[in-house]
Short mmCIF file of C-alpha atoms and ligand atoms in Angstrom, two decimals:
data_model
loop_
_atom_site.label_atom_id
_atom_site.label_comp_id
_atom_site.label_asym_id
_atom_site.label_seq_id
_atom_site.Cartn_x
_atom_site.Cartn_y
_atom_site.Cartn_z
CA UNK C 320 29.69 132.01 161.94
CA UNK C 321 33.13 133.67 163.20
CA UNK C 322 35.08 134.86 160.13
CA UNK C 323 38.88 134.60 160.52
CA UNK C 324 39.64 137.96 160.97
CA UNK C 325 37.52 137.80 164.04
CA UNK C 326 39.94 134.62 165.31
CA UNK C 327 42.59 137.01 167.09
CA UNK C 328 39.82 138.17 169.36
CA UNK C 329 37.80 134.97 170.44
CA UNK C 330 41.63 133.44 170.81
CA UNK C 331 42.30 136.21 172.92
CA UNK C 332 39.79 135.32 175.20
CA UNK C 333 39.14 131.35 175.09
CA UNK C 334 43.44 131.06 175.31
CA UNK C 335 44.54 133.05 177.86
CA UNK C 336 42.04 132.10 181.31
CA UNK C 337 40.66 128.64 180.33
CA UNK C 338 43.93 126.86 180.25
CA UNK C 339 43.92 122.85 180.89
CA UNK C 340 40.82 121.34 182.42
CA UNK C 341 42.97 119.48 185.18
CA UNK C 342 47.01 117.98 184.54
CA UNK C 343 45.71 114.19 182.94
CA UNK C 344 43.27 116.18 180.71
CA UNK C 345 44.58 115.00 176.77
CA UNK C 346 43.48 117.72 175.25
CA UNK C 347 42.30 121.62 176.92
CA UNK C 348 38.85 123.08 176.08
CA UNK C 349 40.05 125.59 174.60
CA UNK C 350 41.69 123.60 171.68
CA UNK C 351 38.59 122.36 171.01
CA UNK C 352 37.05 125.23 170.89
CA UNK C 353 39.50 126.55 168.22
CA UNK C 354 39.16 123.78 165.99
CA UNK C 355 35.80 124.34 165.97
CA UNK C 356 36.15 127.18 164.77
CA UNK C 357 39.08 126.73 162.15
CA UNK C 358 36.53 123.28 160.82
CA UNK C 359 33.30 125.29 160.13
CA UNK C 360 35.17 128.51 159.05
CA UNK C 361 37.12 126.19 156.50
CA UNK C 362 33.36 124.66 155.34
CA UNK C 363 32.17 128.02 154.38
CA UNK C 364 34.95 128.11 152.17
CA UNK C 365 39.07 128.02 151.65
CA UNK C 366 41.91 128.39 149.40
CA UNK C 367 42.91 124.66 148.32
CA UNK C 368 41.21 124.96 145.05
CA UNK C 369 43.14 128.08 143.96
CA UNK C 370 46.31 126.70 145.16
CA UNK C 371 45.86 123.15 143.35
CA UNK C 372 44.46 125.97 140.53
CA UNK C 373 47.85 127.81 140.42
CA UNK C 374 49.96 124.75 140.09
CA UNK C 375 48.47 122.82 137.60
CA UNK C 376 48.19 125.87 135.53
CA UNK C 377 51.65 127.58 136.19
CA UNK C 378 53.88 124.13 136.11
CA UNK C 379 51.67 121.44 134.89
CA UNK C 380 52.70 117.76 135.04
CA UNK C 381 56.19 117.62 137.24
CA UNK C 382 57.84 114.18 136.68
CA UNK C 383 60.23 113.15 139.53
CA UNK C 384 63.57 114.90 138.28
CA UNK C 385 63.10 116.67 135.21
CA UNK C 386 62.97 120.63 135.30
CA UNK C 387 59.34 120.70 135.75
CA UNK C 388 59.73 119.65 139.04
CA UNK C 389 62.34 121.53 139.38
CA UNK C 390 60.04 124.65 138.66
CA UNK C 391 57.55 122.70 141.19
CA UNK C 392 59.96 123.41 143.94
CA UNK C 393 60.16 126.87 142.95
CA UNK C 394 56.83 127.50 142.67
CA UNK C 395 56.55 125.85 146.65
CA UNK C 396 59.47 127.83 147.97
CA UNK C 397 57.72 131.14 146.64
CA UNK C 398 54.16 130.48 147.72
CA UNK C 399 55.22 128.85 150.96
CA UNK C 400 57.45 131.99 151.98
CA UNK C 401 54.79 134.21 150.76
CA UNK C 402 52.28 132.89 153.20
CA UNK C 403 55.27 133.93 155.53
CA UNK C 404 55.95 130.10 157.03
CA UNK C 405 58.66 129.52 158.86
CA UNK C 406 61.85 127.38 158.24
CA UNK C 407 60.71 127.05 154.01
CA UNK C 408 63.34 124.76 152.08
CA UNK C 409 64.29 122.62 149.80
CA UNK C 410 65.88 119.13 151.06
CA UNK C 411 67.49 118.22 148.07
CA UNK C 412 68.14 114.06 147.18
CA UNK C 413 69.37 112.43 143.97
CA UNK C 414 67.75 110.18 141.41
CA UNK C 415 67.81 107.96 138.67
CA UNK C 416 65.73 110.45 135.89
CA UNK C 417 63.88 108.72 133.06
CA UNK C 418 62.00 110.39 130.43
CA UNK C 419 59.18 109.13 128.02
CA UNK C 420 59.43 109.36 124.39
CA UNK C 421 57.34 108.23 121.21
CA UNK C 422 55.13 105.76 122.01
CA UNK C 423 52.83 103.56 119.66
CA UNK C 424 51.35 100.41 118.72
CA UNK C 425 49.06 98.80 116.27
CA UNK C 426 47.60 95.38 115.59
CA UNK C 427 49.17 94.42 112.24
CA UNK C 428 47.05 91.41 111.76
CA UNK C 429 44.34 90.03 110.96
CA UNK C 430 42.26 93.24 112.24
CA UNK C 431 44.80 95.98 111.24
CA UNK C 432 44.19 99.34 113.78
CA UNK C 433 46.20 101.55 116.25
CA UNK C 434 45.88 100.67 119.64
CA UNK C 435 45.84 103.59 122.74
CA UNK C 436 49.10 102.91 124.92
CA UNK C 437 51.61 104.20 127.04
CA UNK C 438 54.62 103.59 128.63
CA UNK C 439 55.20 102.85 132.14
CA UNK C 440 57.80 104.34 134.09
CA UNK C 441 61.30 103.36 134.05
CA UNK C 442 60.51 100.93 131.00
CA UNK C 443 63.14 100.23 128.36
CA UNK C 444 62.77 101.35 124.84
CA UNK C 445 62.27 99.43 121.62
CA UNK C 446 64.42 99.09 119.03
CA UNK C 447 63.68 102.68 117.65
CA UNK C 448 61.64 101.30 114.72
CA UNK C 449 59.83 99.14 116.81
CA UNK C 450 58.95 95.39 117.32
CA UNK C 451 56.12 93.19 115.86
CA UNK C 452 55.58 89.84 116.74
CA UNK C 453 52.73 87.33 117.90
CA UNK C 454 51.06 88.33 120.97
CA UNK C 455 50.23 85.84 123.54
CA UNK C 456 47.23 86.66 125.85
CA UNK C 457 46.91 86.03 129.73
CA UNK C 458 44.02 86.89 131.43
CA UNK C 459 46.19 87.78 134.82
CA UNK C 460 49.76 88.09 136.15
CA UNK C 461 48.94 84.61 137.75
CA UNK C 462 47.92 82.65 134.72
CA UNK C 463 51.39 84.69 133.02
CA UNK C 464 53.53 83.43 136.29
CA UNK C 465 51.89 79.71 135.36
CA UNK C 466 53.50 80.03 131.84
CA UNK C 467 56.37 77.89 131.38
CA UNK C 468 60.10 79.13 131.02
CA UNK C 469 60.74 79.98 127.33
CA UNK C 470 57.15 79.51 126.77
CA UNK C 471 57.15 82.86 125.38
CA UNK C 472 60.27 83.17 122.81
CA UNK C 473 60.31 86.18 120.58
CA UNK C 474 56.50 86.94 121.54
CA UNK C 475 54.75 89.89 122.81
CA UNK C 476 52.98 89.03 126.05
CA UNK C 477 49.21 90.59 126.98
CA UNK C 478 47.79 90.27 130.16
CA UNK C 479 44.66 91.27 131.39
CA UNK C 480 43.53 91.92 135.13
CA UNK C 481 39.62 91.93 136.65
CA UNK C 482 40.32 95.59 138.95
CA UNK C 483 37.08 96.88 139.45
CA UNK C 484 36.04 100.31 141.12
CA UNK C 485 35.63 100.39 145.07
CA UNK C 486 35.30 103.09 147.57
CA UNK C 487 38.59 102.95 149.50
CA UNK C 488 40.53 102.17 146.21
CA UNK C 489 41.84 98.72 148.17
CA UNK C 490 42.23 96.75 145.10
CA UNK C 491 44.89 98.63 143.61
CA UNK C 492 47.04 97.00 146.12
CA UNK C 493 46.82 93.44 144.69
CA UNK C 494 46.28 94.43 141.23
CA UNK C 495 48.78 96.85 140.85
CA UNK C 496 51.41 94.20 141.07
CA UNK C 497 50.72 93.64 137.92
CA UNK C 498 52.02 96.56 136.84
CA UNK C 499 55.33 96.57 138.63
CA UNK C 500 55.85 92.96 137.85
CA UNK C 501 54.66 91.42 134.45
CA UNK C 502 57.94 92.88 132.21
CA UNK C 503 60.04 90.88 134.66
CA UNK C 504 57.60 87.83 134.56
CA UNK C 505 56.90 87.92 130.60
CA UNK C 506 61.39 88.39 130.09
CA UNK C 507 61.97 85.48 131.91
CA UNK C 508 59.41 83.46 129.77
CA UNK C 509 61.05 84.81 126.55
CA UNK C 510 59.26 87.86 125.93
CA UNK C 511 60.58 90.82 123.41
CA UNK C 512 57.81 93.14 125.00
CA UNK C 513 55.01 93.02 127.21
CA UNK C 514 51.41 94.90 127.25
CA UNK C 515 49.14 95.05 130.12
CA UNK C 516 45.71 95.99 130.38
CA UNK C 517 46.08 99.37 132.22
CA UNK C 518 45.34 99.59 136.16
CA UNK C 519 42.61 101.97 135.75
CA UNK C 520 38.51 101.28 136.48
CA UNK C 521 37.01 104.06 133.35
CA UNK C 522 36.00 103.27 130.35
CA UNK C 523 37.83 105.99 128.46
CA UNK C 524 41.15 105.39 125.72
CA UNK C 525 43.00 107.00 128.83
CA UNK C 526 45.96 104.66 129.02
CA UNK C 527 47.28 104.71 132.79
CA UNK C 528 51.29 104.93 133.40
CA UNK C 529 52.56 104.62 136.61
CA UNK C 530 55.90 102.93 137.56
CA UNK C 531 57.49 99.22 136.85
CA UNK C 532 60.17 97.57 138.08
CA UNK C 533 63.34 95.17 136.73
CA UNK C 534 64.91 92.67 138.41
CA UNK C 535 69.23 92.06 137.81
CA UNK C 536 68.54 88.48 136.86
CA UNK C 537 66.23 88.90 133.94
CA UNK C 538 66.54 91.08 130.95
CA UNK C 539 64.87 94.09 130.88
CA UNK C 540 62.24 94.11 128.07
CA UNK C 541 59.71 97.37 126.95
CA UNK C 542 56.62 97.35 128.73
CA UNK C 543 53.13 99.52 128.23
CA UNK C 544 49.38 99.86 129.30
CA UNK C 545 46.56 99.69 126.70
CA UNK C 546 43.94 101.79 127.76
CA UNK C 547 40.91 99.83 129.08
CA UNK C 548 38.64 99.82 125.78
CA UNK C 549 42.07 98.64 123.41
CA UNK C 550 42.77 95.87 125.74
CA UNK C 551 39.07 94.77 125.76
CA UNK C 552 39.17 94.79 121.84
CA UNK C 553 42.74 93.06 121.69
CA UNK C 554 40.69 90.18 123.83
CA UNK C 555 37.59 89.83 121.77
CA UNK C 556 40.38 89.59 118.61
CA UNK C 557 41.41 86.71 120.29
CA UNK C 558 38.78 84.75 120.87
CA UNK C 559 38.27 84.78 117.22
CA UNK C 560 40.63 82.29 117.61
CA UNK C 561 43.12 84.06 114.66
CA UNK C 562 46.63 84.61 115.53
CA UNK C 563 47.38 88.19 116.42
CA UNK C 564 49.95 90.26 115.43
CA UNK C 565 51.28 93.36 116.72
CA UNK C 566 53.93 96.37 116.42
CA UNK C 567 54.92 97.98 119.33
CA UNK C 568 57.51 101.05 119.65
CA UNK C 569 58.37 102.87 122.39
CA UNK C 570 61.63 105.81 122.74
CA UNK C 571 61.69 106.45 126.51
CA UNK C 572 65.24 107.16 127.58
CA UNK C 573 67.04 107.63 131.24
CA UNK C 574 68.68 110.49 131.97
CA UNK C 575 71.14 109.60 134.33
CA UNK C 576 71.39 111.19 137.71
CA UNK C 577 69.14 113.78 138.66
CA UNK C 578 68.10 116.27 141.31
CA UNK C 579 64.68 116.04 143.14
CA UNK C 580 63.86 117.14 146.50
CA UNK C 581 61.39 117.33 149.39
CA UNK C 582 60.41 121.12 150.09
CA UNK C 583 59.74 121.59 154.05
CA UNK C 584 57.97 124.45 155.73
CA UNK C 585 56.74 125.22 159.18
CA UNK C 586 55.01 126.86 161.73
CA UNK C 587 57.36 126.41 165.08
CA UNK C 588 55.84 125.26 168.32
CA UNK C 589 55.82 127.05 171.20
CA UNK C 590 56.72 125.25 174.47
CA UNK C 591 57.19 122.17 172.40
CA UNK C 592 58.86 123.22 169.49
CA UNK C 593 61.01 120.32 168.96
CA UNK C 594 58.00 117.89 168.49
CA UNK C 595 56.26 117.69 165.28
CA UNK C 596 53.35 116.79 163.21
CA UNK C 597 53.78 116.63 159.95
CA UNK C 598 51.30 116.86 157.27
CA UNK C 599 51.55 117.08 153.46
CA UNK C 600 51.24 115.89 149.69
CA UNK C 601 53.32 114.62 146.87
CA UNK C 602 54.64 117.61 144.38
CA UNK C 603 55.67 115.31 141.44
CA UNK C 604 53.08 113.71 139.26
CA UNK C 605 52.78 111.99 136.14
CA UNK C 606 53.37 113.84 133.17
CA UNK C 607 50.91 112.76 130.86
CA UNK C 608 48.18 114.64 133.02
CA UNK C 609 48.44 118.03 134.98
CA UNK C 610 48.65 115.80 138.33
CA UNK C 611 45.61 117.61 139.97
CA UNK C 612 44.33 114.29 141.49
CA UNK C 613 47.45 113.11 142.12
CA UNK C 614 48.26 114.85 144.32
CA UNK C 615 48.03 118.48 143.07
CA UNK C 616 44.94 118.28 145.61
CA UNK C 617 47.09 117.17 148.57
CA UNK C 618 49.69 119.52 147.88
CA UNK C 619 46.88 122.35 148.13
CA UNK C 620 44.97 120.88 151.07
CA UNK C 621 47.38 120.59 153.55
CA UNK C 622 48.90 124.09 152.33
CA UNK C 623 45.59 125.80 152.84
CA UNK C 624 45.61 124.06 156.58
CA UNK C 625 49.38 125.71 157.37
CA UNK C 626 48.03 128.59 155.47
CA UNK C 627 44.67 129.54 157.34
CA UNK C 628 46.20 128.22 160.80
CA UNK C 629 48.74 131.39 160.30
CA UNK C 630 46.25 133.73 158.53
CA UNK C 631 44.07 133.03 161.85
CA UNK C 632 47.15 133.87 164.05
CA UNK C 633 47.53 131.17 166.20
CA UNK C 634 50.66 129.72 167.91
CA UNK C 635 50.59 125.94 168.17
CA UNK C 636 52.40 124.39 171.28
CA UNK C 637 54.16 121.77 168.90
CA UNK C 638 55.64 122.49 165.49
CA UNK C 639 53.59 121.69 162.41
CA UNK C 640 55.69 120.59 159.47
CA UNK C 641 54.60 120.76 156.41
CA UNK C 642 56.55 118.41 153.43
CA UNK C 643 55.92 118.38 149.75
CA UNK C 644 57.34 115.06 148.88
CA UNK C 645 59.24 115.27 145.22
CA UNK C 646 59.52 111.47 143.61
CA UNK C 647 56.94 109.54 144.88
CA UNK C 648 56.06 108.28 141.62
CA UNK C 649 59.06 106.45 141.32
CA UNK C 650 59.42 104.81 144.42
CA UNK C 651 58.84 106.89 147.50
CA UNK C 652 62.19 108.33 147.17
CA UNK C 653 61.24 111.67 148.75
CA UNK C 654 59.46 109.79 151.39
CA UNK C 655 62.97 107.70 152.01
CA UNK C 656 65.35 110.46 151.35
CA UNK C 657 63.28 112.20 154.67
CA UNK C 658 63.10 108.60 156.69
CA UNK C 659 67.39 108.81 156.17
CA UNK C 660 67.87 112.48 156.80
CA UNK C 661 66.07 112.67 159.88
CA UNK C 662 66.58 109.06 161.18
CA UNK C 663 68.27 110.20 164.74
CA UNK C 664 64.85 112.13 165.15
CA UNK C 665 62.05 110.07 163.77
CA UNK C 666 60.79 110.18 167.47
CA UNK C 667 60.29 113.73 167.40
CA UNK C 668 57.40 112.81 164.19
CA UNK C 669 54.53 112.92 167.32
CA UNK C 670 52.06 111.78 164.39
CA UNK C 671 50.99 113.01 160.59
CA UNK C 672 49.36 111.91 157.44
CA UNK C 673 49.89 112.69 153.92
CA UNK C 674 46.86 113.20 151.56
CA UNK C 675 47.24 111.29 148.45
CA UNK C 676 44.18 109.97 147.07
CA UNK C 677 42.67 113.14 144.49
CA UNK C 678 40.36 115.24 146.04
CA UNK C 679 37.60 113.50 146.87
CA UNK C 680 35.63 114.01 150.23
CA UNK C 681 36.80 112.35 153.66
CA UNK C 682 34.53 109.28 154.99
CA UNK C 683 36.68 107.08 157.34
CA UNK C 684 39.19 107.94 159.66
CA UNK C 685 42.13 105.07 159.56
CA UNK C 686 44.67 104.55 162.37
CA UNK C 687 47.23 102.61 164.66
CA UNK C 688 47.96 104.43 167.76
CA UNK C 689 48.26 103.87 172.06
CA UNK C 690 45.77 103.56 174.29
CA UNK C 691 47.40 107.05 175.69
CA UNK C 692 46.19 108.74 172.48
CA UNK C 693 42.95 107.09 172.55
CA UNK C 694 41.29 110.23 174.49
CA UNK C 695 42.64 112.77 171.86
CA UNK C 696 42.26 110.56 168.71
CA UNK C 697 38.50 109.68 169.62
CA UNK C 698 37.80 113.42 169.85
CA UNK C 699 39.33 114.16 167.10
CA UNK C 700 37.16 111.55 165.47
CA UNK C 701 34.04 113.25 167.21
CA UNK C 702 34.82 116.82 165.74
CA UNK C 703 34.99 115.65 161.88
CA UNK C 704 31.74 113.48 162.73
CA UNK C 705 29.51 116.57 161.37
CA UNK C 706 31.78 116.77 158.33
CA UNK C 707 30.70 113.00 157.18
CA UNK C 708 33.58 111.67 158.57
CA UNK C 709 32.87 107.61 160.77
CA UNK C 710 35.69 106.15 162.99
CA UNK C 711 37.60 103.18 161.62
CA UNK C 712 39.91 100.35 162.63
CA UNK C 713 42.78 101.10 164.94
CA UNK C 714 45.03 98.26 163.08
CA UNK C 715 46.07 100.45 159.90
CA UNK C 716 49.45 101.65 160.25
CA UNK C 717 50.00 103.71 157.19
CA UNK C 718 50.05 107.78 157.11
CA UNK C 719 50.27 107.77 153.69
CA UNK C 720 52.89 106.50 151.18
CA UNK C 721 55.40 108.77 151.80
CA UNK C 722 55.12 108.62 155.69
CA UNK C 723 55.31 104.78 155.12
CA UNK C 724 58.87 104.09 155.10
CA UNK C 725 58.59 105.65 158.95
CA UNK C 726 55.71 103.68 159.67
CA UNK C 727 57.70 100.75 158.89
CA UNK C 728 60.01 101.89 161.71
CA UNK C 729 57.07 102.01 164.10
CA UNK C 730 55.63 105.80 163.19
CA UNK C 731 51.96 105.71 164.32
CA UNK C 732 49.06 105.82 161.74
CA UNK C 733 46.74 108.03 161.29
CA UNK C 734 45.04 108.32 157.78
CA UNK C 735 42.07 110.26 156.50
CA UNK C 736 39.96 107.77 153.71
CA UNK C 737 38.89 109.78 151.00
CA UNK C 738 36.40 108.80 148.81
CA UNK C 739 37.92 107.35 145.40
CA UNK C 740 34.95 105.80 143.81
CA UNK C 741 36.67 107.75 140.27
CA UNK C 742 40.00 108.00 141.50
CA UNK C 743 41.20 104.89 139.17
CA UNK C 744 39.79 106.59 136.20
CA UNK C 745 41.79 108.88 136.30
CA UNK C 746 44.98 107.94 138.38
CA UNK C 747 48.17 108.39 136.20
CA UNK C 748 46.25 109.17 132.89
CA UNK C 749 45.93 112.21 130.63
CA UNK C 750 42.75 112.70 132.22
CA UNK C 751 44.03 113.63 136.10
CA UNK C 752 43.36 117.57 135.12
CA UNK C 753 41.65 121.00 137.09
CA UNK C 754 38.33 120.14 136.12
CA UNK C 755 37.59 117.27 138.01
CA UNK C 756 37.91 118.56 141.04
CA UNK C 757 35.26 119.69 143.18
CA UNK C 758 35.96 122.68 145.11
CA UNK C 759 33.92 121.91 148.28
CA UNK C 760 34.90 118.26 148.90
CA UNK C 761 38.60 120.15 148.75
CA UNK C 762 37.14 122.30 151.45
CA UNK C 763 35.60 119.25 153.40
CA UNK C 764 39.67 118.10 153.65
CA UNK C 765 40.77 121.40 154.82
CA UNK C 766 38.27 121.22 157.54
CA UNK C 767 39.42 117.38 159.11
CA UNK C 768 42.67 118.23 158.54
CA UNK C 769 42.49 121.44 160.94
CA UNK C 770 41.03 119.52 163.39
CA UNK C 771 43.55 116.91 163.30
CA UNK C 772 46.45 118.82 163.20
CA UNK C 773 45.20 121.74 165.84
CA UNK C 774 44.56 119.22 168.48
CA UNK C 775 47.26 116.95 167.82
CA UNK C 776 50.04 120.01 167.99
CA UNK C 777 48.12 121.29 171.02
CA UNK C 778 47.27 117.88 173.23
CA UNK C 779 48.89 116.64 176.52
CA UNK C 780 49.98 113.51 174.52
CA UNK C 781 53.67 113.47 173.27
CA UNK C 782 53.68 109.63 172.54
CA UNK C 783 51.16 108.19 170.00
CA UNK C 784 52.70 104.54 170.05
CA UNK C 785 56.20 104.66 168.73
CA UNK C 786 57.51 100.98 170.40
CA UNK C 787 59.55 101.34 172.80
CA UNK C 788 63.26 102.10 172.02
CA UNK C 789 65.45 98.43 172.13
ZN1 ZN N 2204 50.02 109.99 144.56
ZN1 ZN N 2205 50.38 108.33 141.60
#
């Protein structure tokens, strides 16, 4: 197996004669050749697990706009120029900052304990000695919307949710809303706080944060996740039939405006230059955890891709961008910070994906593209085939959560599907650390993702299936 110091000289010799099969070829055979070569050097073994290694260790967790993430930037800008990519800087955007502080809780009666919990993002504080009061149980956010208005007066609310673990992680969609929506739903009942059971599959007193939402019309009121195991025994309390009781303080605090930012770097085309595909991961995480899942692991995947594409020496004919989205967490703001920035160029975005699911190992390829891409997709698709990798639907226009607020313009998809049978146990908990990572699936990644991005910066096809301009 060709080593990549041996790439410069079996370049040397596939690039320069073989050129393109005929004018309506998609794709040369020499591209294919290369990613070939770039996929099963990449299986014998990469980078991505010391890079997701080094940031977890030297920042930690990064929460969108504190100084951590600050130092995440840092820590981007100096490996990214050190790996000598081009064009390496930070586009800088503004947020609201919030900050978590003391967090507890306890059932006070009848079955006096402590109770595992955390706050959610962007929720209000308690009083700073806390609140107790009765807690009123729902089993989901639907039975709590059924509730009627003021049915819930100086209560706590509880409800519950039936996620359960799946390959693709498609749940999370529906049940998620729970966790963006139940402080508004539970306020305009009445509510003083509200608990939920947290959106997380393990069985672990891991509490899961992640971020929630207020709405103008309804007073904002503290909200938290019990971890899995506390909101199964607040439920059996119940149906004991006793009235429960329960003290709840949280301190989080905002922190008014703050700086985040997206940190770009790239390796410029050749006789395309000005068209791009763009690949990358999220830099902030969660702070209770080291965000190594999420998405420490995309971060490092889809630098190791840049990284070895350079360290082989090759030149693509379009300009790969790579962007290490900063406040995802709380909204996509890196994600629509880039959409407004670039937004007389989105066109020039040929395609890209972001890889933001932990670091599990590729199984489906995802997309939404033109029948003019078809020919360079599909072989695409055929080239990660040995790697474990089937085709999927071509009706999935997502590239990722960051790359959605341009799909929503009419960017094409394209989406590796990791596997994230355990990603929910440990999404957003104190749990997402180093250690449960898996080197080689990492190196599985690295090896789709060169194929993608090789032959997508080096095919005949410009147009993916933007719609046409009104
Ligand atoms: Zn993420
Ligand atoms: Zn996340």
């Amino acid at each position: 197996m060709p080593n990549l110091r041996s790439y410069a000289v079996i370049l040397a010799f596939l690039c320069v004669p073989s050129g393109w099969a005929s004018t309506d070829t998609a794709y040369s055979k020499a591209d294919v050749e290369t990613a070939i070569l770039l996929r099963d050097d990449a299986m014998s073994g990469t980078r991505a697990w010391n890079i997701v290694e080094s940031l977890t260790t030297e920042v930690g967790p990064r929460l969108a706009g504190s100084e951590a993430e600050a130092r995440a930037r840092d820590w981007a800008v100096k490996n990214l120029t050190r790996y000598g990519f081009e064009n390496v800087r930070v586009e800088a955007f503004m947020i609201e900052g919030w900050r978590r502080g003391a967090e507890t809780a306890e059932v006070v009666s009848p079955f006096p304990q402590k109770l595992a919990i955390t706050s959610l993002g962007n929720s209000v504080a308690t009083p700073p000695n806390g609140v107790e009061a009765e807690v009123v149980l729902f089993e989901s956010l639907a039975a709590l919307r059924a509730a009627p208005d003021d049915s819930l007066k100086s209560k706590i609310a509880y409800v519950g949710h039936a996620m359960k673990r799946t390959q693709d992680g498609s749940s999370y969609g529906h049940f998620v809303r729970l966790r963006s929506a139940a402080a508004v739903e539970a306020g305009r009942r009445g509510a003083i706080a509200t608990l939920i059971r947290s959106i997380g599959t393990d069985s672990h007193r891991m509490p899961h944060t992640g971020n929630m939402s207020y709405s103008t019309d309804v007073t904002p009121i503290p909200i938290a996740a019990l971890s899995n195991p506390d909101a199964d025994q607040l439920e059996r309390m119940a149906q004991r039939g006793q009235s429960i009781r329960v003290k709840l303080t949280l301190t989080p605090s905002y922190t008014g405006v703050v700086q985040s930012g997206n940190v770009v770097a790239e390796l410029p085309g050749s006789d395309l230059a000005d068209e791009l595909v763009v690949i990358g991961g999220h830099l902030d995480s969660w702070d209770l955890g080291t965000g190594a899942i999420d998405d420490g692991a995309g971060v490092a995947i889809t630098m190791e891709v840049l990284r070895r594409i350079k360290e082989a020496g090759l030149k693509p004919r379009r300009t790969i961008r790579l962007v290490l989205w900063g406040a995802e967490e709380v909204g996509l703001l890196g994600g629509y910070a880039y959409a407004d920035k670039y937004k007389d160029t989105l066109r020039n975005h040929v395609i890209g994906t972001e890889s933001d699911f932990g670091a599990g190992r590729i199984w489906k390829i995802t997309r939404n593209i033109n029948e003019q891409a078809k020919a360079v997709a599909d072989k695409i698709a055929e080239l990660v085939e040995p790697l474990g990798i089937a085709p999927g639907s071509n009706s999935a226009r997502s590239s990722g959560p960051d790359l959605s607020p341009m799909n929503a313009q009419g960017f094409p998809g394209f989406r590796f599907v990791q596997d994230g049978s355990d990603y929910f146990d440990l999404h957003h908990t104190p749990d997402d650390t180093l250690d449960k990572i898996d080197p080689a699936a990492m190196d599985q990644n690295v090896a789709a993702y060169l194929v993608f991005v090789w032959m997508a910066a080096n095919s005949n096809v410009s147009d993916w299936g933007w719609p046409a301009e009104k």
